[in-house]
JSON list of C-alpha atoms in Angstrom, two decimals:
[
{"chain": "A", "resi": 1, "resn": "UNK", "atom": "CA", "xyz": [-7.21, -21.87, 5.71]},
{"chain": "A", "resi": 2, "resn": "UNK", "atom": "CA", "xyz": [-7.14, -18.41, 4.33]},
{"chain": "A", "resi": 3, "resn": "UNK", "atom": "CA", "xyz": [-10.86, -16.50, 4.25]},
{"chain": "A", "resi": 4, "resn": "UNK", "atom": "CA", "xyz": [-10.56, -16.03, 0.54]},
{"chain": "A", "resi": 5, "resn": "UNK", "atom": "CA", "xyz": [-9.44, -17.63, -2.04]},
{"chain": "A", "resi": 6, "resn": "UNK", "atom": "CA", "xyz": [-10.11, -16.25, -5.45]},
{"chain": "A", "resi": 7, "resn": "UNK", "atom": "CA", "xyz": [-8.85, -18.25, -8.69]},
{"chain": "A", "resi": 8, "resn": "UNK", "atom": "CA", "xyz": [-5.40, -16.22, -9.65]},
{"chain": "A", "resi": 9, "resn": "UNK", "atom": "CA", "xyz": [-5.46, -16.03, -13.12]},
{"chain": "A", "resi": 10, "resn": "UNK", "atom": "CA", "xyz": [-4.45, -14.78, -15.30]},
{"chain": "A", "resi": 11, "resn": "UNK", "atom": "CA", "xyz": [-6.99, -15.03, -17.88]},
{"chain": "A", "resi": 12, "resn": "UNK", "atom": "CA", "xyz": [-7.01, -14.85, -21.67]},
{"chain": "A", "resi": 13, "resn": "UNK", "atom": "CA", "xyz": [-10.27, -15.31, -23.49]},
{"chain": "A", "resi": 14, "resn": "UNK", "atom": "CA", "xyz": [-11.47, -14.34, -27.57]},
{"chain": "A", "resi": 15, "resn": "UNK", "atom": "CA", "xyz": [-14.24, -12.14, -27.91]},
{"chain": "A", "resi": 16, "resn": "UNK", "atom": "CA", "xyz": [-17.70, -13.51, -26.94]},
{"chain": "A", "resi": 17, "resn": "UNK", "atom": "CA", "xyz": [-16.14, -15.92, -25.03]},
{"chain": "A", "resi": 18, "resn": "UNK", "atom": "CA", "xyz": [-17.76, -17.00, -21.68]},
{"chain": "A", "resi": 19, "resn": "UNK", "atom": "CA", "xyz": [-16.00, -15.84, -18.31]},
{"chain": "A", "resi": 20, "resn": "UNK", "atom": "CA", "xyz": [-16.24, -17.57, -15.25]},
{"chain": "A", "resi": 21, "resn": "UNK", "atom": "CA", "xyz": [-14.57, -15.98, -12.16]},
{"chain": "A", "resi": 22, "resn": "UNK", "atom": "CA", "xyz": [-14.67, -18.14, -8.97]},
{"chain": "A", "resi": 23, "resn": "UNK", "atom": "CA", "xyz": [-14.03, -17.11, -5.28]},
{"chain": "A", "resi": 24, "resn": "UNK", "atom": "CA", "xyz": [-14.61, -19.49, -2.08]},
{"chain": "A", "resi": 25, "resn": "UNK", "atom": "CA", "xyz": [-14.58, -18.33, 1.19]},
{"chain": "A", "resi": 26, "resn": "UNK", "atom": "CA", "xyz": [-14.11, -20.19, 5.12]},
{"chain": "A", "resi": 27, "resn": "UNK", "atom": "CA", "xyz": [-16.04, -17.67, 7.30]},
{"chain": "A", "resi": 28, "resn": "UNK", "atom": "CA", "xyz": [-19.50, -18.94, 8.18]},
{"chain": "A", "resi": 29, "resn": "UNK", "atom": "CA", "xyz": [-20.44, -15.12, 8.72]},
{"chain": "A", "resi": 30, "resn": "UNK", "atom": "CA", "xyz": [-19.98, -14.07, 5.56]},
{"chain": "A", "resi": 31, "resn": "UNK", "atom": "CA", "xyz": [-23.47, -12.65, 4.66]},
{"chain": "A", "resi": 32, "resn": "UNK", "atom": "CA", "xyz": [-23.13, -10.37, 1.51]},
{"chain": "A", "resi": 33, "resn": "UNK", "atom": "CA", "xyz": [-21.33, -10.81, -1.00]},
{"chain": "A", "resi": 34, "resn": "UNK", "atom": "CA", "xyz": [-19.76, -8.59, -4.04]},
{"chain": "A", "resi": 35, "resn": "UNK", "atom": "CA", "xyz": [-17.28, -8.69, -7.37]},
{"chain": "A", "resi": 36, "resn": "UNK", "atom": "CA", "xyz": [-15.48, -5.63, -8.01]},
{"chain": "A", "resi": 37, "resn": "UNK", "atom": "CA", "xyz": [-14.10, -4.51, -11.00]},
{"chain": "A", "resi": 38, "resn": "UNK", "atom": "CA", "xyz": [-10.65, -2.78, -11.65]},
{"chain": "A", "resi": 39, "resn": "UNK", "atom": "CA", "xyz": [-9.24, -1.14, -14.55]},
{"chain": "A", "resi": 40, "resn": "UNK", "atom": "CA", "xyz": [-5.55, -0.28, -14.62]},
{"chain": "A", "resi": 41, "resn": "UNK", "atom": "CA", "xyz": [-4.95, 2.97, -12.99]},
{"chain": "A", "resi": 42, "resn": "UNK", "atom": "CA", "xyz": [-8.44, 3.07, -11.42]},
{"chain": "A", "resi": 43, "resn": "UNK", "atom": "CA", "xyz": [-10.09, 2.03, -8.06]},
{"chain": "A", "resi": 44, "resn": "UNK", "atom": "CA", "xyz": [-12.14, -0.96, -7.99]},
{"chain": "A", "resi": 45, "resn": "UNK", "atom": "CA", "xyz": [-16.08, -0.10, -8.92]},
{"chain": "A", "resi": 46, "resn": "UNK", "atom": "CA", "xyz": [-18.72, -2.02, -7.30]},
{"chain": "A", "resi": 47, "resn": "UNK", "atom": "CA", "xyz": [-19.98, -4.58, -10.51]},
{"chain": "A", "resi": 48, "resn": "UNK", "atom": "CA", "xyz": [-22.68, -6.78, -8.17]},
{"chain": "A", "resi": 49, "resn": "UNK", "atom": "CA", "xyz": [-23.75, -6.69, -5.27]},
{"chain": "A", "resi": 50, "resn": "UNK", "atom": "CA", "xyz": [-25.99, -10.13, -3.32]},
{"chain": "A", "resi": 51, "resn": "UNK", "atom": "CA", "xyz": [-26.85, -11.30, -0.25]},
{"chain": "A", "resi": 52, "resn": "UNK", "atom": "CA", "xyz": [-28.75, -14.48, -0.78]},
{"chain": "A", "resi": 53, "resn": "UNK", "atom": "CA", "xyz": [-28.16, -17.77, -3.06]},
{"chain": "A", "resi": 54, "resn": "UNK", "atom": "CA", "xyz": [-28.61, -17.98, -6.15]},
{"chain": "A", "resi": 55, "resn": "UNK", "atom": "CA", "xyz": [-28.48, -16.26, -9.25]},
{"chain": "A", "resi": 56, "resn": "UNK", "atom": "CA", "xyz": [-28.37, -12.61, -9.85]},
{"chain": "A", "resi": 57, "resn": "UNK", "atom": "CA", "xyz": [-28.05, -11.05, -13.16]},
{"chain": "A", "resi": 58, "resn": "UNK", "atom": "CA", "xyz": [-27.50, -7.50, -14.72]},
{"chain": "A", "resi": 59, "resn": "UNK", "atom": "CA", "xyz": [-27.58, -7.08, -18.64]},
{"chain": "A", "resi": 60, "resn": "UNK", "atom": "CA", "xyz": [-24.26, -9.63, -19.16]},
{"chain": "A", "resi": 61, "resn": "UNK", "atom": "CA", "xyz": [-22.93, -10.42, -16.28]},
{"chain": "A", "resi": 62, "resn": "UNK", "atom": "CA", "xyz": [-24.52, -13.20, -13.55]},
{"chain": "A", "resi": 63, "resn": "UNK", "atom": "CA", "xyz": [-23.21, -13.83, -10.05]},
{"chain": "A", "resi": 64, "resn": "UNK", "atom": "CA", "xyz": [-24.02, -16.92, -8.32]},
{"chain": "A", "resi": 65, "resn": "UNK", "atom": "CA", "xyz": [-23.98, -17.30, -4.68]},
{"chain": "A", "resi": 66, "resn": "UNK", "atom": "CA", "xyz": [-23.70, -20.81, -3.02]},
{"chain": "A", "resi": 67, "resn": "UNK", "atom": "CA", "xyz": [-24.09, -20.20, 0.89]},
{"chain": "A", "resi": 68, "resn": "UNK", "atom": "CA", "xyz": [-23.69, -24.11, 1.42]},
{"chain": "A", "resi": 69, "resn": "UNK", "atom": "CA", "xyz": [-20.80, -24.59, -0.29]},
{"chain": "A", "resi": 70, "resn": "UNK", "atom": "CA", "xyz": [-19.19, -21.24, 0.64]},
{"chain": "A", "resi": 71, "resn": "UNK", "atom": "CA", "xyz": [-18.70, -20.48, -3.25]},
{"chain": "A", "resi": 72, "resn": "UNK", "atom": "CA", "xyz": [-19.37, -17.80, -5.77]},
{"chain": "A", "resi": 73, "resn": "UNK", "atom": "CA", "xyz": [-18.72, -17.03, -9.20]},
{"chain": "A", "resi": 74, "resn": "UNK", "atom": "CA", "xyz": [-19.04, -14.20, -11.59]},
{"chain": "A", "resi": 75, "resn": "UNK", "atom": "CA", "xyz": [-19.91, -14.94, -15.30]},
{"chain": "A", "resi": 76, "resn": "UNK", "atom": "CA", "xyz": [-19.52, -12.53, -18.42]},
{"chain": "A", "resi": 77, "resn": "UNK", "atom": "CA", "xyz": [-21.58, -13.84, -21.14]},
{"chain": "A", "resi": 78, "resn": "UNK", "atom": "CA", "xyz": [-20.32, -12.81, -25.01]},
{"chain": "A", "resi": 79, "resn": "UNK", "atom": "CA", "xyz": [-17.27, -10.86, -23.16]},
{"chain": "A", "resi": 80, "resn": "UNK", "atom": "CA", "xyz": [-16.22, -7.89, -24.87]},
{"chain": "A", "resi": 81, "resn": "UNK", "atom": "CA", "xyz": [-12.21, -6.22, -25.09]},
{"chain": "A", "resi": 82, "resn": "UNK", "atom": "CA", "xyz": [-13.71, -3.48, -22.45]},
{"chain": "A", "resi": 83, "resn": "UNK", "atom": "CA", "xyz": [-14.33, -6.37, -20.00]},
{"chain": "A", "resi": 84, "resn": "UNK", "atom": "CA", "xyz": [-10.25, -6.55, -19.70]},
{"chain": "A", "resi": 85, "resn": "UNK", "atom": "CA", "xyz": [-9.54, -5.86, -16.19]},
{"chain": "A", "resi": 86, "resn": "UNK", "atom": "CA", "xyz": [-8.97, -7.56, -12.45]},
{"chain": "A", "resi": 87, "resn": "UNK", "atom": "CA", "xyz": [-12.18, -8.69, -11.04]},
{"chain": "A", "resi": 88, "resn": "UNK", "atom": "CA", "xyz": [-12.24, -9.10, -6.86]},
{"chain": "A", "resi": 89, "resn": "UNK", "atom": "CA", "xyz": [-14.21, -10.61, -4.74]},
{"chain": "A", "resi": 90, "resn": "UNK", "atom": "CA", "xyz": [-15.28, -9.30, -1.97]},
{"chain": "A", "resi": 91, "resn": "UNK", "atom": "CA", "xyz": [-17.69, -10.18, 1.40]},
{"chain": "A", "resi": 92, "resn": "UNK", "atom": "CA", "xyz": [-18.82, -9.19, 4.45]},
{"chain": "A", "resi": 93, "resn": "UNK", "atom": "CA", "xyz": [-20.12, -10.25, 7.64]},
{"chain": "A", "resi": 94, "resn": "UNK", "atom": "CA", "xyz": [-22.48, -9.01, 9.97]},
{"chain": "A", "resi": 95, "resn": "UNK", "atom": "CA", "xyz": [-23.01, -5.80, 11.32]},
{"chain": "A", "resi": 96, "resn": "UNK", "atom": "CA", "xyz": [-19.34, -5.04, 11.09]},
{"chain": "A", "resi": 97, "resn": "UNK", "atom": "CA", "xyz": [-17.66, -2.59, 8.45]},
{"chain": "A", "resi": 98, "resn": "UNK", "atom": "CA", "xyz": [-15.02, -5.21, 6.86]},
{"chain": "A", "resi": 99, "resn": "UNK", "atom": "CA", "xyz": [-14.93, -5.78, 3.60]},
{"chain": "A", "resi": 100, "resn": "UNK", "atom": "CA", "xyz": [-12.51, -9.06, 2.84]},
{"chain": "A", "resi": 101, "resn": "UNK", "atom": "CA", "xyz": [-11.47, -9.23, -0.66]},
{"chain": "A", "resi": 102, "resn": "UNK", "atom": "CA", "xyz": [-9.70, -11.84, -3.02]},
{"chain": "A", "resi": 103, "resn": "UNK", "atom": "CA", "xyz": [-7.05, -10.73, -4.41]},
{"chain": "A", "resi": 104, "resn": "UNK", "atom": "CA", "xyz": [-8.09, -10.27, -7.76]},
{"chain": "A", "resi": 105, "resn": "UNK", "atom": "CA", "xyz": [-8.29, -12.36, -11.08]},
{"chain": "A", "resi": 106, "resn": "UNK", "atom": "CA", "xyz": [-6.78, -10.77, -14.07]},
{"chain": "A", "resi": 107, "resn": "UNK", "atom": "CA", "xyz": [-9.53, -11.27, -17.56]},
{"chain": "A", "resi": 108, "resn": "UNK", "atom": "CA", "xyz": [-7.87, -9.84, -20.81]},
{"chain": "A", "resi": 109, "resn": "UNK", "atom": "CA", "xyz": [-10.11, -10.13, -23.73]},
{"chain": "A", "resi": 110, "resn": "UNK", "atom": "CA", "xyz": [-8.84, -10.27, -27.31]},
{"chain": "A", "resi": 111, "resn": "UNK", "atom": "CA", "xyz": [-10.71, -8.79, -30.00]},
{"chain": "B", "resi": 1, "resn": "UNK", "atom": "CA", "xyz": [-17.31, 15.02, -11.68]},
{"chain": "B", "resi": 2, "resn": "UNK", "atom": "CA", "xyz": [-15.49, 11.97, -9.28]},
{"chain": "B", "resi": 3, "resn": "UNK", "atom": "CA", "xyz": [-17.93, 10.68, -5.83]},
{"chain": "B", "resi": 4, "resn": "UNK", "atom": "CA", "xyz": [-14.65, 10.04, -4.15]},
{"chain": "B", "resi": 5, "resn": "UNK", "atom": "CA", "xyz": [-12.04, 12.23, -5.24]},
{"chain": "B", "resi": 6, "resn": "UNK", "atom": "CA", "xyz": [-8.10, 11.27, -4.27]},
{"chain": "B", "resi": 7, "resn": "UNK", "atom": "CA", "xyz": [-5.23, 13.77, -3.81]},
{"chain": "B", "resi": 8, "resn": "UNK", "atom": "CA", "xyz": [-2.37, 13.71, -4.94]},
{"chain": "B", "resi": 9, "resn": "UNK", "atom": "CA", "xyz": [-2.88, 10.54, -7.50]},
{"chain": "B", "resi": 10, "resn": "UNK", "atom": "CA", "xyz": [0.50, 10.27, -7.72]},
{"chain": "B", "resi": 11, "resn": "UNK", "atom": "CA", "xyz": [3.75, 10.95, -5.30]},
{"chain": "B", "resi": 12, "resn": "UNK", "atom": "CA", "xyz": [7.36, 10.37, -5.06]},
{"chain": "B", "resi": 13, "resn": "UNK", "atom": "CA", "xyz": [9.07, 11.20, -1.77]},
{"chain": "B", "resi": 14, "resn": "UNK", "atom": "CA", "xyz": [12.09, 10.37, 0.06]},
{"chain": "B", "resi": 15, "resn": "UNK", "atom": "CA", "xyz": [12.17, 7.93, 3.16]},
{"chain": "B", "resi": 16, "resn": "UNK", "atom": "CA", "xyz": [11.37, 9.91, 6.74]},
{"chain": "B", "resi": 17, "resn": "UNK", "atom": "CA", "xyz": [9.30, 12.51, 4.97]},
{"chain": "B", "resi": 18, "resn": "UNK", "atom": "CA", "xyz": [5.62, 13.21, 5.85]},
{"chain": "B", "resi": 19, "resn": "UNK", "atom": "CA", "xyz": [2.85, 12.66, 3.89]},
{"chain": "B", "resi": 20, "resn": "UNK", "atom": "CA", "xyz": [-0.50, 13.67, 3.70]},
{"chain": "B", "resi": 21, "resn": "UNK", "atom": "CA", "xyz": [-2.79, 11.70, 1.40]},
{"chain": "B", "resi": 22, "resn": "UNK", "atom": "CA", "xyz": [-6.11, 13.52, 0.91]},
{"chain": "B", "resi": 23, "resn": "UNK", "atom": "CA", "xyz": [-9.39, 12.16, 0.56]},
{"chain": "B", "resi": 24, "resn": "UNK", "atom": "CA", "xyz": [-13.33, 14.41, 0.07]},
{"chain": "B", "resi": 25, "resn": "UNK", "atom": "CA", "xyz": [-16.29, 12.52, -0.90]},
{"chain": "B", "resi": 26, "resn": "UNK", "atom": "CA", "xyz": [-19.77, 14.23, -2.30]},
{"chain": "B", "resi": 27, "resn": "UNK", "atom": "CA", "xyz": [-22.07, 10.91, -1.61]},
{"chain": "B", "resi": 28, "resn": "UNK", "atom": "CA", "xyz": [-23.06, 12.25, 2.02]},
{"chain": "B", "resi": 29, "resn": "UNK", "atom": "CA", "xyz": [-21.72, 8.70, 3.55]},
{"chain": "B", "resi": 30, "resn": "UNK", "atom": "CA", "xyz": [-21.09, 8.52, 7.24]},
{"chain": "B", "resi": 31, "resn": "UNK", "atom": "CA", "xyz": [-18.19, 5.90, 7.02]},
{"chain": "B", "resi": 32, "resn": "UNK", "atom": "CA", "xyz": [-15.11, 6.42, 5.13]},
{"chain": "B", "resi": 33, "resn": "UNK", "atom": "CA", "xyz": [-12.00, 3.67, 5.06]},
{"chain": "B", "resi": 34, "resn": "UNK", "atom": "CA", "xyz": [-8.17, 3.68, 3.77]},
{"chain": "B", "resi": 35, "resn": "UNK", "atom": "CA", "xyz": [-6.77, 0.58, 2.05]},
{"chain": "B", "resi": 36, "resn": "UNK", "atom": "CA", "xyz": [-3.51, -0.05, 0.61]},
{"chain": "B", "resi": 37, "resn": "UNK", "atom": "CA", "xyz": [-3.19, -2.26, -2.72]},
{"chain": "B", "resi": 38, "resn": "UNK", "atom": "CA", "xyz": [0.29, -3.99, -2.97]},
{"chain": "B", "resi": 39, "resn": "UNK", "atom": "CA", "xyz": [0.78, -6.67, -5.68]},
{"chain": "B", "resi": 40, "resn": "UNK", "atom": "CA", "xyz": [-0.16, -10.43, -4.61]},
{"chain": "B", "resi": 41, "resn": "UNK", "atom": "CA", "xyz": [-1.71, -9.19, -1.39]},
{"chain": "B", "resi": 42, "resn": "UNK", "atom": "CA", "xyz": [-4.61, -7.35, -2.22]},
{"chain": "B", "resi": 43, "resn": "UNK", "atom": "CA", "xyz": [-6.26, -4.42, -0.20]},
{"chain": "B", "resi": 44, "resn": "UNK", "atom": "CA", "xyz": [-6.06, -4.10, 2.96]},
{"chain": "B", "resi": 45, "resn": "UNK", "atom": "CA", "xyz": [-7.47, -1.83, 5.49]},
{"chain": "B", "resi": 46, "resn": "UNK", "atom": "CA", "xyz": [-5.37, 0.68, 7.38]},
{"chain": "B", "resi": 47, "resn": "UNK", "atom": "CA", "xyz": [-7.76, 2.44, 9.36]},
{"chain": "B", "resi": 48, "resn": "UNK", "atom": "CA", "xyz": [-11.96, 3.25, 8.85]},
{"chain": "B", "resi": 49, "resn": "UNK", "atom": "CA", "xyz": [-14.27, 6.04, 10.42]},
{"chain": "B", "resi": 50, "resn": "UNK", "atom": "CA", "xyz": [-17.81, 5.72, 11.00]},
{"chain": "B", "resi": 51, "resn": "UNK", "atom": "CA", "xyz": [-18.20, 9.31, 12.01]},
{"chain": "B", "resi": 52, "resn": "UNK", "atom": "CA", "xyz": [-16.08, 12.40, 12.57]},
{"chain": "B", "resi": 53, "resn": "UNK", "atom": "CA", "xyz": [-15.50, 11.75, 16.11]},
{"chain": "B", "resi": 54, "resn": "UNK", "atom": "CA", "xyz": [-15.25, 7.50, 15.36]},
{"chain": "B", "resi": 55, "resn": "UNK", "atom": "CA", "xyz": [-12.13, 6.72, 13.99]},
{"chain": "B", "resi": 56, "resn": "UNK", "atom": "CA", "xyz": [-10.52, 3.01, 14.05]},
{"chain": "B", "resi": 57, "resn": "UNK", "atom": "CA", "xyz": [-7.10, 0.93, 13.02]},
{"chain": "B", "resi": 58, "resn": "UNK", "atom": "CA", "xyz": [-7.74, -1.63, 10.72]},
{"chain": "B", "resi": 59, "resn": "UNK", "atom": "CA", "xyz": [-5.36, -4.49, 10.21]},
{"chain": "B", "resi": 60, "resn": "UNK", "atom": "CA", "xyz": [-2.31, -2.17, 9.36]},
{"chain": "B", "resi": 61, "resn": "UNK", "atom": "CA", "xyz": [-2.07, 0.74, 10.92]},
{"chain": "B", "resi": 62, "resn": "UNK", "atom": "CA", "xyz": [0.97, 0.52, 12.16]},
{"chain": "B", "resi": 63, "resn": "UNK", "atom": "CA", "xyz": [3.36, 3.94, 10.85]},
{"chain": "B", "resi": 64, "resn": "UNK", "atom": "CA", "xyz": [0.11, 4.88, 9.43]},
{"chain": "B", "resi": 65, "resn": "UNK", "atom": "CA", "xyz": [-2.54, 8.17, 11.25]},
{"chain": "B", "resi": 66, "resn": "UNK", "atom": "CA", "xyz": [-5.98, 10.08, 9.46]},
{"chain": "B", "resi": 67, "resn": "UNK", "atom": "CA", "xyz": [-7.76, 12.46, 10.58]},
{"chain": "B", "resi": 68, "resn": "UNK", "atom": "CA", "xyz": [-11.84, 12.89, 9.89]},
{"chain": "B", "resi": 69, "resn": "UNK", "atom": "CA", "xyz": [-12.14, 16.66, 9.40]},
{"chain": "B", "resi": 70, "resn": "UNK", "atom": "CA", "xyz": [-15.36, 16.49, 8.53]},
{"chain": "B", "resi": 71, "resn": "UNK", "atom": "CA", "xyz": [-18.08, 13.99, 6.90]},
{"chain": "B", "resi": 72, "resn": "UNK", "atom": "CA", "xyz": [-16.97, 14.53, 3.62]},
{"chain": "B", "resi": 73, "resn": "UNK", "atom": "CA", "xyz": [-13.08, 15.00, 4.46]},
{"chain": "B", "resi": 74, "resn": "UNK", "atom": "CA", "xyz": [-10.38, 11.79, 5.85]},
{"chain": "B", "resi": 75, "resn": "UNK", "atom": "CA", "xyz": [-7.20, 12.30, 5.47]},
{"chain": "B", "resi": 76, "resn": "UNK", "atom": "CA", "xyz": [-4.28, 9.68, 5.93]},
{"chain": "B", "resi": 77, "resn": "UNK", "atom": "CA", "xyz": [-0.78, 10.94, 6.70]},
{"chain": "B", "resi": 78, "resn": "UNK", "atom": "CA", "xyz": [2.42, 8.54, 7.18]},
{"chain": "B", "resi": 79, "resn": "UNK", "atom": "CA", "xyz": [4.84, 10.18, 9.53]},
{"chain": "B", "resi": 80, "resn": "UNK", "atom": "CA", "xyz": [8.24, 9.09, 8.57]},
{"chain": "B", "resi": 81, "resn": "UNK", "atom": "CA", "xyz": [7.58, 7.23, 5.34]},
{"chain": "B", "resi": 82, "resn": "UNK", "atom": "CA", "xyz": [9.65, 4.19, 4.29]},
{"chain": "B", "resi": 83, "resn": "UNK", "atom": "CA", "xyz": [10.38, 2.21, 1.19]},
{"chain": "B", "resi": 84, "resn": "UNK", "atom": "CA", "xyz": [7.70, -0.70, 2.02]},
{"chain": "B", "resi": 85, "resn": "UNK", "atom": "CA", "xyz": [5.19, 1.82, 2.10]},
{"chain": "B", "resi": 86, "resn": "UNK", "atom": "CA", "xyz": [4.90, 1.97, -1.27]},
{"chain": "B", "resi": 87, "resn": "UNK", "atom": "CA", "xyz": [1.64, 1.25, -2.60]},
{"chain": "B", "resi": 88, "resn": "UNK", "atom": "CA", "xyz": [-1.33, 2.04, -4.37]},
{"chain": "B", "resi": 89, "resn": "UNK", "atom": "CA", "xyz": [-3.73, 3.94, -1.57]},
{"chain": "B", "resi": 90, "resn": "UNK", "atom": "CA", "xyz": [-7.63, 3.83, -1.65]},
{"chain": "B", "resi": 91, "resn": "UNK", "atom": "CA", "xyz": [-10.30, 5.94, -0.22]},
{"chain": "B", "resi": 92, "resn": "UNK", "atom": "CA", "xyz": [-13.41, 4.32, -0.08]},
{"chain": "B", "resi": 93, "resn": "UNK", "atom": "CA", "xyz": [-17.14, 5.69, 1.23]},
{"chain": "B", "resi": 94, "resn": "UNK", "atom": "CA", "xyz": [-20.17, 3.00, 2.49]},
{"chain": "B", "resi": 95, "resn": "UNK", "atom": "CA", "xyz": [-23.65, 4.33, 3.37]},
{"chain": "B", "resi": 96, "resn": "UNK", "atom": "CA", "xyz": [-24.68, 1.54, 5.75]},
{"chain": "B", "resi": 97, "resn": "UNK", "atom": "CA", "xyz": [-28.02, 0.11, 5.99]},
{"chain": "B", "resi": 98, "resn": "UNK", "atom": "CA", "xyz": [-30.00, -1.90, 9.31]},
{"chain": "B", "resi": 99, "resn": "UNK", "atom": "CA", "xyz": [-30.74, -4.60, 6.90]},
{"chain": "B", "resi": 100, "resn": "UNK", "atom": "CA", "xyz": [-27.95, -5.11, 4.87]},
{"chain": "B", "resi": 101, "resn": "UNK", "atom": "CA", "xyz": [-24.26, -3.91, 4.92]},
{"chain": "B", "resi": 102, "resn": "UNK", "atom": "CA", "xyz": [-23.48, -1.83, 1.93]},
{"chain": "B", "resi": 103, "resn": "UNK", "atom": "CA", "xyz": [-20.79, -2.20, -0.30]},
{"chain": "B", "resi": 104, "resn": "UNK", "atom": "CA", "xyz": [-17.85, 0.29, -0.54]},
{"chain": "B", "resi": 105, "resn": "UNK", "atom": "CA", "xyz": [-17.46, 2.57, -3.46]},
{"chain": "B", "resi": 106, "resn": "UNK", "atom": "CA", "xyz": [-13.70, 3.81, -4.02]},
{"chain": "B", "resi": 107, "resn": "UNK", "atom": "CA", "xyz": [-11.77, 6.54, -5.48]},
{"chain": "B", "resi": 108, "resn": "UNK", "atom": "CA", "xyz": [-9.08, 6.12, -8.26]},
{"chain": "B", "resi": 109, "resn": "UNK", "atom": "CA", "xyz": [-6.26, 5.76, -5.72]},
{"chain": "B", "resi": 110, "resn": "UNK", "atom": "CA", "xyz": [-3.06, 7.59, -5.06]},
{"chain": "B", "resi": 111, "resn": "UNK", "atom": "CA", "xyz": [0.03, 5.65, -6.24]},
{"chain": "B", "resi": 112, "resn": "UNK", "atom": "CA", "xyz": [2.98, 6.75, -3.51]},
{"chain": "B", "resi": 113, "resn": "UNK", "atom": "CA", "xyz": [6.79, 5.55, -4.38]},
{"chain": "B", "resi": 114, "resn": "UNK", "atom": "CA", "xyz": [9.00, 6.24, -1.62]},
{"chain": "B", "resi": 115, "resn": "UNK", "atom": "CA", "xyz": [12.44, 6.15, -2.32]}
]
């Protein structure tokens, strides 16, 4: 069983849509958990960033973390053409440096 | 002006060169890493430094070396390249914490075409 699995994608949505991005993960140690964004061209930026269960939220966007099912999942509420981009997951473990990442869900919005 | 600022952000070179991919950072962070992106496999991590005298492979290092010059300064050079080195290459910085790892924050990438 791989230690990520992110849904692939690609994703098409209309404007104002609601996103949901999903990741699950096998590793037990798995402690902290982020999404990533990535425009074409650019690195990925750091969009959340959690460590516990449950819901987190910053002006549009919520992650939710489910420890007990190994699951998270990114939503972008009334999503906007500037949310077009790949969207990783990504976790650590630990006290160890490694960041393991999904390999990336592709969102375009059309206006 | 860029945290983590990539050099060149774009190269095309010939199989068995050398190349030196350049990496400076103005976030003060003690640990710098090198991933490459390739399509359907994500990023992976080549090789990470916690300090300038702590320097580590990750999972592909192989035909791969850095160098930590300083705390702001890591540097990843392939020695002979080849054509399946070709890839989109990240820096990336982390300032970690005792409580709680912290993320990674990454610089726009240098995309390197050997031919």
């Amino acid at each position: 069983q791989k230690e990520v699995e992110q849904d692939p994608g690609p994703l098409s949505v209309p404007e104002g849509a609601i996103v949901s991005l999903n990741c699950t993960y096998s590793n037990s140690a798995f402690q902290y958990f982020m999404w990533y964004r990535q425009y074409s061209r650019k690195g990925p930026e750091l969009l959340m960033y959690t460590y516990s269960s449950g819901n987190k939220e910053d002006g549009r966007f919520t992650a939710q973390v489910d420890k007990s099912s190994k699951y998270i999942s990114l939503f972008i509420r009334d999503s906007q053409p500037s949310d077009s981009a790949t969207y990783l997951c990504a976790y650590s473990g630990g006290s160890n440096y490694k960041l393991t990442f999904g390999k990336g869900t592709l969102l375009t919005v059309n206006p | 002006d860029a945290d983590v600022t990539q050099t060149p952000r774009n190269r095309i070179t010939k199989t068995g060169k050398r190349i030196m991919l350049e990496c400076s950072q103005t976030k003060g962070h003690d640990r710098m890493y090198w991933y490459r992106q390739d399509p359907g496999l994500g990023l992976r991590l080549i090789y990470y430094s916690f300090d300038v005298k702590d320097i580590n492979k990750g999972e592909i290092s192989d035909g791969y070396s850095v160098s930590r010059q300083a705390q702001a300064k890591f540097s990843l050079s392939l020695e002979s390249a080849i054509p399946n080195q070709t890839a989109l290459y990240f820096c990336a910085t982390s300032d970690p914490d005792r409580d709680h790892n912290q993320p990674q924050h990454f610089g726009d990438g240098t995309r390197l075409s050997i031919l």
